[in-house]
XYZ file of C-alpha atoms in Angstrom:
359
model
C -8.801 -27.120 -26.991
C -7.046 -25.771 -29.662
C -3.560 -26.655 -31.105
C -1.446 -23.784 -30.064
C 1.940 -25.482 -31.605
C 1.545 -24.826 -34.918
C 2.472 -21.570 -36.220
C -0.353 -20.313 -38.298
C -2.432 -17.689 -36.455
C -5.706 -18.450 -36.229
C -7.108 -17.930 -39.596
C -9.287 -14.646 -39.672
C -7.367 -12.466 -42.658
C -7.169 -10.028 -40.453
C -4.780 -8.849 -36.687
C -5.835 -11.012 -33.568
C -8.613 -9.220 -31.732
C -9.963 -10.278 -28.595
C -13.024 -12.258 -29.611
C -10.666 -14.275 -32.159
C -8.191 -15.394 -29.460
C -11.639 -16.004 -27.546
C -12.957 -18.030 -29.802
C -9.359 -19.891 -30.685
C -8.784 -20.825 -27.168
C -12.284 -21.716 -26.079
C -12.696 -18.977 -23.876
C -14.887 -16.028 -23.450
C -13.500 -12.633 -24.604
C -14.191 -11.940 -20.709
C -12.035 -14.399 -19.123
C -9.364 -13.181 -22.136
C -9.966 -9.396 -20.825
C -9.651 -10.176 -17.484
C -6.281 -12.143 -17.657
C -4.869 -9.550 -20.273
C -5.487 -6.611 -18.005
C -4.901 -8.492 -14.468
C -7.715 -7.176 -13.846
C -8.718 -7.493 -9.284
C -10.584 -11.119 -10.307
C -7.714 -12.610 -12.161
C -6.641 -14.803 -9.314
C -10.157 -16.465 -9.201
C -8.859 -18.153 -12.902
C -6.586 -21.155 -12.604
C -2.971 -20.601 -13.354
C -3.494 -23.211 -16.281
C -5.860 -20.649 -17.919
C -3.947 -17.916 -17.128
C -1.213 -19.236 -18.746
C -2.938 -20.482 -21.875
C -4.218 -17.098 -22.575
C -0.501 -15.352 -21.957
C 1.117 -17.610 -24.111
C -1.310 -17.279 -26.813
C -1.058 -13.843 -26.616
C 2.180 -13.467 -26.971
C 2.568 -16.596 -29.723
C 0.171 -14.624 -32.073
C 1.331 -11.297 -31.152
C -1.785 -9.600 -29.753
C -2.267 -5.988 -29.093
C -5.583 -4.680 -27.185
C -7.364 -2.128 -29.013
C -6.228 0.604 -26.519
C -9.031 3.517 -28.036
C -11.847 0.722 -27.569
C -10.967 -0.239 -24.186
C -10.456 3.473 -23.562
C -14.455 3.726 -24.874
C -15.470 0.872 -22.893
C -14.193 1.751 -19.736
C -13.522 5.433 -19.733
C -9.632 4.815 -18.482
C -6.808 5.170 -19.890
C -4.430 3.625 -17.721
C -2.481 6.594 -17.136
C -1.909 8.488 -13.882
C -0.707 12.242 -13.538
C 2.093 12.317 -10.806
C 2.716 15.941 -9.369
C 5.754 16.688 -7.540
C 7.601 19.719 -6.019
C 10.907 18.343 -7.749
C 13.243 15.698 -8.645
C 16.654 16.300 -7.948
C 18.473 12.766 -5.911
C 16.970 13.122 -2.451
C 13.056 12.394 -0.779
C 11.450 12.472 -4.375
C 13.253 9.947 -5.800
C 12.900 7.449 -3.045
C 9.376 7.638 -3.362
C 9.424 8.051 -6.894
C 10.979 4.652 -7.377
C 8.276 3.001 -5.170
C 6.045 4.797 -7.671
C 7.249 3.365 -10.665
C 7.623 0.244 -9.724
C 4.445 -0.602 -9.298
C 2.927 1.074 -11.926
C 5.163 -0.777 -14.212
C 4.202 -3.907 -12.675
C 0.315 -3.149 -12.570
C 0.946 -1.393 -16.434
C 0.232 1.771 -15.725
C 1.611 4.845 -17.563
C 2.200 7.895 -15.929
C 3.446 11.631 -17.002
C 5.367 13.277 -13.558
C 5.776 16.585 -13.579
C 7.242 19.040 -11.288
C 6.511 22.656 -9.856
C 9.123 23.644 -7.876
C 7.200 25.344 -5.371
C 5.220 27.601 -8.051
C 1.619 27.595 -7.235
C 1.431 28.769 -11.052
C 3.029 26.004 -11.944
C 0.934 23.887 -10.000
C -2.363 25.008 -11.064
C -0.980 24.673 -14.618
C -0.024 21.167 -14.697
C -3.046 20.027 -12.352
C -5.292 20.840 -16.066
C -3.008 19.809 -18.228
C -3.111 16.640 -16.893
C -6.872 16.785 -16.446
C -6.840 17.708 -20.285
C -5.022 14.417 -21.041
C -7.251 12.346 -19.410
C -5.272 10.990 -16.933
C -7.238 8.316 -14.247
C -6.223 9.417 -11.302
C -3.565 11.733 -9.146
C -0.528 10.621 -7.159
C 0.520 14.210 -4.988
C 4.106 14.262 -3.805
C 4.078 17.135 -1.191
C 1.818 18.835 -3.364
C -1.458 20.137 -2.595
C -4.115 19.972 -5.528
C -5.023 23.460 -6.900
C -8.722 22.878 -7.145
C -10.678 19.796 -5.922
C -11.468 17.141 -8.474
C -13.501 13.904 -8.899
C -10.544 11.680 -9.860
C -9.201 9.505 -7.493
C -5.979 11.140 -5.491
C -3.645 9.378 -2.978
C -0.917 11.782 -1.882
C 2.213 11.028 0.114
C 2.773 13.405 2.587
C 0.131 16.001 1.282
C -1.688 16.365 4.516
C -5.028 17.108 2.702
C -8.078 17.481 4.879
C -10.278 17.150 1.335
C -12.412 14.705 1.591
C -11.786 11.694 -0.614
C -8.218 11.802 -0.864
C -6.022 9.345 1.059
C -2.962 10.471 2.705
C 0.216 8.267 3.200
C 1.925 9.955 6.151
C 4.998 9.447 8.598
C 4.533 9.398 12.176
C 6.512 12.653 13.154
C 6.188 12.650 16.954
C 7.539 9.103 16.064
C 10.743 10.314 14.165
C 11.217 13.638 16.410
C 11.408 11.921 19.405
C 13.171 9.247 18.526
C 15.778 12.267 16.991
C 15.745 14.130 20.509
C 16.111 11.152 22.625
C 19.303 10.430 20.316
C 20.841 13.584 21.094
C 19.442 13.773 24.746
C 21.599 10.567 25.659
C 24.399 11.688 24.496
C 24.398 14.584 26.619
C 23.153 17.496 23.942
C 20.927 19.882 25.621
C 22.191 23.161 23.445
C 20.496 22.161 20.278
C 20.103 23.767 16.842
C 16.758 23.073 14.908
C 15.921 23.795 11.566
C 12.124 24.091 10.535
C 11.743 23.391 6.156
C 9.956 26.006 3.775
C 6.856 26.923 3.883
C 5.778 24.974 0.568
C 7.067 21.871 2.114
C 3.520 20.301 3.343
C 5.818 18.635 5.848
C 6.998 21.255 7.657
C 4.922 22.552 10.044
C 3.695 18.928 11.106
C 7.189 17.758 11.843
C 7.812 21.145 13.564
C 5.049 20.798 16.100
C 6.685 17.360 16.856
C 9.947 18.444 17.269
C 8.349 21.559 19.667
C 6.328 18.900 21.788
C 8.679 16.290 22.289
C 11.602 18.983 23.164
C 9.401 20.056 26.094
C 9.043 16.358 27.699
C 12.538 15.998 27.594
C 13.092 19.561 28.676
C 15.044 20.681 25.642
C 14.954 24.666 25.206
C 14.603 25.919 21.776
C 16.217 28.716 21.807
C 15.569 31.187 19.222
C 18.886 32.452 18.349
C 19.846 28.217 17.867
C 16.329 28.078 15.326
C 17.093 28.255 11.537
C 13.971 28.805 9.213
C 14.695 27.757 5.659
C 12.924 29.753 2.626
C 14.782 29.244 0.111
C 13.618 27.395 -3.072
C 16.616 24.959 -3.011
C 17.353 21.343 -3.738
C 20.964 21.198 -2.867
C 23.247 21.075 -0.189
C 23.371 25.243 -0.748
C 19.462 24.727 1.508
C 21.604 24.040 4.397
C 25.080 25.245 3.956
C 24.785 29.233 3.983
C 22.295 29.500 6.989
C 24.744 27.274 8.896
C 27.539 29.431 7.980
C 25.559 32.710 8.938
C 24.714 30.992 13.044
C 28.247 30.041 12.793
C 29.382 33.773 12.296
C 26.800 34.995 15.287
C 27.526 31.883 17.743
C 29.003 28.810 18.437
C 26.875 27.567 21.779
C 25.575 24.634 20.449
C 26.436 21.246 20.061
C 24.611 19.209 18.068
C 21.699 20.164 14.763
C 18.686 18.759 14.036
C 18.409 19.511 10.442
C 15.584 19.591 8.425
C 16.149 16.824 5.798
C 19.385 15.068 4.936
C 20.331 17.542 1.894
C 20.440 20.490 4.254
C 22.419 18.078 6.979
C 25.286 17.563 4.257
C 25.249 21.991 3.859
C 25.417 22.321 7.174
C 28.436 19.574 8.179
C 30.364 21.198 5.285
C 29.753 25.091 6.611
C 30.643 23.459 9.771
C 34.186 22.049 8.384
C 34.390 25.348 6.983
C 34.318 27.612 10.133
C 37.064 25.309 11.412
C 35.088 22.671 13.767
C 34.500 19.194 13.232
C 31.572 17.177 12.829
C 30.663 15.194 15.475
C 33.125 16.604 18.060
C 32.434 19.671 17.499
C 29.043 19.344 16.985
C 26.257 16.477 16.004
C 23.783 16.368 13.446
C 21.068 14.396 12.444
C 19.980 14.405 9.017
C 16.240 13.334 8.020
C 14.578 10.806 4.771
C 18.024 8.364 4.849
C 18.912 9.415 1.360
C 21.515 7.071 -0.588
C 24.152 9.837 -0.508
C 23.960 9.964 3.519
C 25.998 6.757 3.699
C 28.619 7.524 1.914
C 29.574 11.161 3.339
C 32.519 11.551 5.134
C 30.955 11.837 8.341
C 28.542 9.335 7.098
C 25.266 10.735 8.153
C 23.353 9.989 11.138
C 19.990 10.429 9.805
C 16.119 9.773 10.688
C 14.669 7.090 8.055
C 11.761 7.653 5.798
C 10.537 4.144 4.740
C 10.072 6.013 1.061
C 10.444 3.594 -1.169
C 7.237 1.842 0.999
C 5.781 4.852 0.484
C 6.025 5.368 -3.288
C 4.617 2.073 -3.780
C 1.939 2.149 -1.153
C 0.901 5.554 -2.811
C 0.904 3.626 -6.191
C -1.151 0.235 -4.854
C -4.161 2.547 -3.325
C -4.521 4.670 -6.489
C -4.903 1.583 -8.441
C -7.270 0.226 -6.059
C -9.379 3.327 -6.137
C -9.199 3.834 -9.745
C -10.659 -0.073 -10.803
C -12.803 -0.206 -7.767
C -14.286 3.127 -7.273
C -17.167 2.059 -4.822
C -15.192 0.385 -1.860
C -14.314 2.259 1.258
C -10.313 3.758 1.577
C -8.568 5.134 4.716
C -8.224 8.636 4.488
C -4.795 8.154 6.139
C -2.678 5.216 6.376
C 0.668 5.928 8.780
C 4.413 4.895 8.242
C 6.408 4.575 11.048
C 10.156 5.796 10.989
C 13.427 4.343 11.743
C 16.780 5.994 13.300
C 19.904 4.954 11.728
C 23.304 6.395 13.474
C 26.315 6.647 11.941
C 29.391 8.618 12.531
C 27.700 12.473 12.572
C 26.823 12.350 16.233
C 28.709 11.514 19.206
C 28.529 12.396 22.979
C 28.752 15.457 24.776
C 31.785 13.667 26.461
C 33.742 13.658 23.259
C 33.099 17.357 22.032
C 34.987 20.376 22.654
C 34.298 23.276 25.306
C 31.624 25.714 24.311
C 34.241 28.517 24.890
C 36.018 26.953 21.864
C 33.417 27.724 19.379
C 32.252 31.229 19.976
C 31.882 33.036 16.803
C 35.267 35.064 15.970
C 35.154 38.709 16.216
């Protein structure tokens, strides 16, 4: 074995390559590769070895030739991430599981996002194709045309074939939501339904229908807000609130749509004079860092998102260095209810004659 204490490099006149380290460390440039690039078979090399070929790498300053590997192998360890946006909310939760593990596994990665544009989308979807990217990661995104790269998407309900889904169980979180509000009396409920662009809309809308009739909830249609606006802030939630507010006040408790819109509508709700939760309840949705901290903090249903993110991540990998095994077209989170202070029960809220609108 060679003498890796002294500080010479070995002596080749010219920058470390892989067959010199190789051949310094009594290895094969393969075992060197593999250990370099953690590649799925590193593990099967002792942790001696392993180490041997990290610190040697790093003692003589080693840099793969990135354009030959990129010739060898046809990758170039970069992945195209397409998302609808990235204001503080749902897409950064699962955008930190995201680049996590990409860091970890190596992995660059250029994100961009559309904001609900299918121009947009289409747009980046080639660019990225023209930059050779490995793979796709889809945020609730749809791809604009199929492709042959590997794509994981979380929450993209996709029916294409050879695309895995990551997905939350939304009969799960509705009726975990309803029965919330259901023991604490609520049976005059306002529901909001997301955009149209949001992939999980309609899914978490059919839950929220189907578990509302076992526990004989009726949706009434004058109590049923339909967001369309392209918004990311707490604007998604607040004005629609205000404008049910100004037509009537015979509810007592909101199932909103996604935490952002929850913190709209408990402020249009402070606004019109009431008071969240005796007034009325709400119940956020994704558990968003901000929901904690609001004044009422936020009684919310919990998206496991950072799980997600890196889940998302783990499987593209996977599919991208091992193209030939089989992957689950869907693989199924389940969700969590955390209450706080924004709901409270029926017993504790004021008389319905007390909010009818004014005028």
């Amino acid at each position: 074995m060679k003498d890796l204490n002294k500080d010479s490099k070995p002596d080749t006149g010219k920058p470390v390559t892989l067959k010199t380290l190789a051949e310094y460390l009594d290895l094969s440039p393969a075992t060197i590769s593999i250990v370099l690039n953690n590649s799925p078979v590193a593990k099967s090399i002792s942790p001696a070895t392993r180490e041997r070929v990290l610190d040697a790498a790093k003692k003589f300053e080693y840099r793969p030739n990135l354009h030959a590997r990129m010739l060898r192998t046809r990758l170039t360890n970069t992945i195209g991430v397409i998302v609808p946006e990235l204001s503080e909310g749902y897409f950064t939760g699962v955008m930190l599981g995201v680049e996590q593990y990409l860091l970890q596994e190596g992995f660059l990665y250029f994100t961009v996002s559309h904001l609900g544009r299918a121009d947009l989308r289409e747009e980046y979807q080639e660019l990225l194709m023209n930059r050779r990217v490995d793979g796709f990661l889809l945020v609730n995104t749809e791809l604009s045309v199929p492709v042959t790269l590997p794509v994981v998407g979380v929450s993209s309900h996709s029916n294409e074939a050879g695309i895995s889904n990551i997905l939350l169980d939304h009969n799960f979180a509705a009726r975990k939501a309803l029965h919330h509000l259901h023991e604490l009396g609520h049976r005059k409920i306002a529901f909001m339904k997301g955009q149209r662009y949001s992939l999980d809309s309609e899914a978490r809308w059919e839950s929220i229908l189907s578990i509302a009739k076992e526990l004989d909830i009726t949706i009434r249609p004058e109590l049923c807000i339909y967001l369309e606006k392209n918004l990311w802030s707490p604007e998604l939630g607040y004005q629609p609130v205000r404008e049910l507010l100004a037509h009537t006040r015979d509810f007592t408790a909101m199932f909103c749509f996604n935490d952002t819109a929850a913190i709209g509508a408990i402020r249009a709700i402070q606004d019109a004079g009431l008071n969240c939760p005796r007034d009325i309840s709400v119940i956020g949705f994704d558990d968003i860092m901000v929901g904690e901290y609001f004044n009422p903090r936020l009684t919310t249903v919990r998206q496991p998102l950072h799980k997600m993110g890196w889940t998302a991540a783990q499987m593209l990998i996977k599919r991208i260095q091992c193209p030939d095994l089989t992957y689950p077209h869907e693989v199924w989170f389940e969700p969590e209810l955390v209450v706080r202070e924004s709901t409270a029960s029926i017993q504790n809220t004021s008389q319905p004659s007390s909010r009818r609108a004014k005028g």
